[in-house]
Short mmCIF file of C-alpha atoms in Angstrom, two decimals:
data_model
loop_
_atom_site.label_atom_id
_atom_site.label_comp_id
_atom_site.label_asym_id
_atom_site.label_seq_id
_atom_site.Cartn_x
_atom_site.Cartn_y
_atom_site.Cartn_z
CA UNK D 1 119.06 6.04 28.63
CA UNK D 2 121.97 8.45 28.40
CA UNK D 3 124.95 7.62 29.95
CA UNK D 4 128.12 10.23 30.91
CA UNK D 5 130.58 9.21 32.72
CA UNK D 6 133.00 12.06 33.89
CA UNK D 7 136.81 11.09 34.44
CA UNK D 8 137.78 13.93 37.03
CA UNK D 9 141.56 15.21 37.14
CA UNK D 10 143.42 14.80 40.28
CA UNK D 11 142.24 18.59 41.08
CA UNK D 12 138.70 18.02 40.68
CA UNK D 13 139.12 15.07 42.62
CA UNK D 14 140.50 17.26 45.81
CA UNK D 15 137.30 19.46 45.47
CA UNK D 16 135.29 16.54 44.86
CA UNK D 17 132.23 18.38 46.81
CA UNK D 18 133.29 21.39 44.90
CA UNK D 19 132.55 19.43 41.56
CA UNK D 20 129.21 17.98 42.59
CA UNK D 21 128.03 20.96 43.52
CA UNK D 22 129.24 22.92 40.54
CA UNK D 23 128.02 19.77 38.12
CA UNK D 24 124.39 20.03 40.11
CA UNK D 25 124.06 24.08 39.71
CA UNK D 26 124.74 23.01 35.41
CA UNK D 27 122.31 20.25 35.44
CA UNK D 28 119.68 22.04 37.05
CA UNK D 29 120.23 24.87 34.33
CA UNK D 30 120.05 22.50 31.41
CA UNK D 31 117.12 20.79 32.80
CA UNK D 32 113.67 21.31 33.97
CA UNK D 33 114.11 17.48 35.68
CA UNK D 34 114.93 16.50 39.12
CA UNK D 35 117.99 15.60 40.08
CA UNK D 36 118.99 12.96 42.64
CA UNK D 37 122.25 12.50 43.99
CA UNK D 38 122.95 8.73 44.83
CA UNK D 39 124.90 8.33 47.94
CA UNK D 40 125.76 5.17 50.29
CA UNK D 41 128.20 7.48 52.08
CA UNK D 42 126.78 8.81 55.50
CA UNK D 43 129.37 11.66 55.71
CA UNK D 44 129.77 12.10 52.04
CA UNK D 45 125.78 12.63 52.22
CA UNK D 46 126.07 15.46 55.08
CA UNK D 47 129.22 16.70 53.77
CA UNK D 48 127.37 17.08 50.57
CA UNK D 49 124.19 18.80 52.13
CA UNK D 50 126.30 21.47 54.07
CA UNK D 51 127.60 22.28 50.94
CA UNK D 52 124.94 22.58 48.58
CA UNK D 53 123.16 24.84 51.42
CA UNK D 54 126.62 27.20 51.98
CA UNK D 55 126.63 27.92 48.22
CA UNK D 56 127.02 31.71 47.58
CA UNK D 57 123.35 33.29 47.43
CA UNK D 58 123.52 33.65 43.31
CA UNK D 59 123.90 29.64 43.44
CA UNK D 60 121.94 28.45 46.26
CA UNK D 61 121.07 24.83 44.89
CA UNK D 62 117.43 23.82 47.06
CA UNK D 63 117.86 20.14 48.37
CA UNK D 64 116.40 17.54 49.94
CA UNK D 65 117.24 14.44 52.06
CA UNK D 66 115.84 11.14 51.50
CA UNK D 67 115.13 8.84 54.75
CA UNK D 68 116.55 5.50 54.28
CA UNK D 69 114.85 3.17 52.80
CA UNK D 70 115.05 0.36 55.69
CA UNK D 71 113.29 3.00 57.82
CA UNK D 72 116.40 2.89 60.24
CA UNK D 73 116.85 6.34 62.34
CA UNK D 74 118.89 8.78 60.30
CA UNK D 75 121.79 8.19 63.65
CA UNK D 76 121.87 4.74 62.65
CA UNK D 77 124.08 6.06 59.60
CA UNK D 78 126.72 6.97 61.93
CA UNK D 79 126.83 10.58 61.00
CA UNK D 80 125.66 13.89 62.92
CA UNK D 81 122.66 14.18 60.53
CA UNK D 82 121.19 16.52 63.11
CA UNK D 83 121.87 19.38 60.00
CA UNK D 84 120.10 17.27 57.43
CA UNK D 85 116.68 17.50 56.40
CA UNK D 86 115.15 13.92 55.68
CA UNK D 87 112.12 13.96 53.60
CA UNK D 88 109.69 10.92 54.91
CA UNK D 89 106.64 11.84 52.78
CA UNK D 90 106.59 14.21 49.83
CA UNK D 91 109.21 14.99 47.25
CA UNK D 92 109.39 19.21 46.96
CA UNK D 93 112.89 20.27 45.96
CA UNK D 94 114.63 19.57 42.48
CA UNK D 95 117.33 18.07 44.20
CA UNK D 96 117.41 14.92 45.91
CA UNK D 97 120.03 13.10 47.84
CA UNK D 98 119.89 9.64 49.50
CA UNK D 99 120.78 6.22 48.60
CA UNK D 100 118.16 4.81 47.17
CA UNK D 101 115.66 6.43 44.43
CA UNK D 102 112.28 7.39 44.90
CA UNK D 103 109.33 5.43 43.11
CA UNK D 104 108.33 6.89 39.91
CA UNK D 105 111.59 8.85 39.83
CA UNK D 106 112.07 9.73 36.13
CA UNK D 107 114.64 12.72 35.91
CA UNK D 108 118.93 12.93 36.04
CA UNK D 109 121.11 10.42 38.26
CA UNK D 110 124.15 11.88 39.51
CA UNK D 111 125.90 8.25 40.92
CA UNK D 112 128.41 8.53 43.53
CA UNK D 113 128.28 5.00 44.61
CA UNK D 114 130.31 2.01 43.34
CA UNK D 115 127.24 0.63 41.99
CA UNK D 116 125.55 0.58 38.36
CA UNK D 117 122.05 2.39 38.68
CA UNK D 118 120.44 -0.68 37.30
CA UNK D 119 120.65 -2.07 40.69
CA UNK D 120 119.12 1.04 42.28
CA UNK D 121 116.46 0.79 39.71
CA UNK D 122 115.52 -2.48 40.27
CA UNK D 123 115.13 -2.15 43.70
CA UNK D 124 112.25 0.77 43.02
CA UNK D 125 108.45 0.55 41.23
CA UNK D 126 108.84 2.15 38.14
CA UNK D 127 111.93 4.37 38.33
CA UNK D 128 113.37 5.25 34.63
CA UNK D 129 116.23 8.09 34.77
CA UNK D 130 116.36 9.78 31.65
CA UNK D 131 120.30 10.43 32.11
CA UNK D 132 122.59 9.34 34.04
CA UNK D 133 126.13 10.76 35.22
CA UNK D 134 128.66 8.60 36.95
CA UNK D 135 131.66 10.26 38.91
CA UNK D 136 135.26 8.58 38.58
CA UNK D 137 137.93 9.74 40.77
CA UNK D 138 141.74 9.29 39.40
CA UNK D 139 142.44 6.35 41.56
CA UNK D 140 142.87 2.45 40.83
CA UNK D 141 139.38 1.64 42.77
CA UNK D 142 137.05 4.16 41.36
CA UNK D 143 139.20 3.31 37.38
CA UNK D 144 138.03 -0.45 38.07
CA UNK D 145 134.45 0.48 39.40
CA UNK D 146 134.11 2.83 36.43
CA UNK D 147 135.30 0.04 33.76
CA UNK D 148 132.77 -2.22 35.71
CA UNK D 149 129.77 0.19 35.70
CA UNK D 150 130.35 0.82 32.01
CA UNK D 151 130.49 -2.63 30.75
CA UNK D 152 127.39 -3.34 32.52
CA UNK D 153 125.58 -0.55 31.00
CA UNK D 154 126.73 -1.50 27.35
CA UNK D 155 125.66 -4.73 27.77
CA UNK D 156 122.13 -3.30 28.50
CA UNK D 157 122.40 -0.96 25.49
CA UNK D 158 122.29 2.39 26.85
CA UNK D 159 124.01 5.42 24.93
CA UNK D 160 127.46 6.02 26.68
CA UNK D 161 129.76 9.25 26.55
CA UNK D 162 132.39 10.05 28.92
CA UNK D 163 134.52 13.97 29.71
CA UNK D 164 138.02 14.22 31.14
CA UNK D 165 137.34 16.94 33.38
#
């Protein structure tokens, strides 16, 4: 499995929706493969959904929300998710967001959280991302999650690049 991990400037940091967005429009253009957006974050999720809808009409980027996979209420994430649209059955749009991944989910991994997604994987029948790109923001925390993320996936032997963007 491929493995970027993109070191974003103190700029892209501040439009860190901005960058998600803009790094989901390129993915989606390189790729005939899903993409799903791993997020623990309840107001990083609808943050993140608002945004990917309000892109400008040339860009629209067609998403869809994941229901948690405890089968708590989407209120019990204590967000307004009244905006969101959670997916309980079928998987339609090439973009997914939610924090866990679907069974049999075999395209990109944009990670947001602080965790590897080995651990998502192993929590899931069959998942196998072909690619995976991990998001580290300039601060101390994210640095030190991003060091930790990346040891653990050379120890598994995946292929690992990283961009200063």
């Amino acid at each position: 499995m491929k493995i970027s991990f993109y070191v974003l400037s103190e700029s892209k940091a501040q439009d860190f929706l901005g960058f998600i967005c803009q790094l989901t429009q390129t993915a989606l253009n390189k790729s005939a493969q899903s993409l799903l957006i791993l997020i623990e974050d309840g107001t990083l999720l609808a943050n993140l959904d608002t945004a990917l809808w309000a892109q400008e009409p040339t860009s629209f980027i067609p998403h869809q929300c994941l229901s948690d996979t405890d089968n708590k209420s989407t209120n019990d994430r204590g967000t307004d998710d009244s905006n969101i649209n959670i997916a309980t059955s079928e998987v339609s749009a090439p973009v997914l967001l939610g924090n866990h991944m679907p069974a049999d989910f075999n395209g990109i991994v944009l990670n947001t959280t602080t965790r590897p997604v080995n651990d998502f994987m192993a929590a899931t029948n069959n998942s196998k991302p072909s690619r995976v790109l991990e998001l580290i923001r300039p601060d101390a925390t994210s640095t030190q999650e991003g060091r930790n993320k990346y040891k653990a996936y050379q120890q598994l032997g995946y292929d690992l690049t990283h961009f200063k963007v």
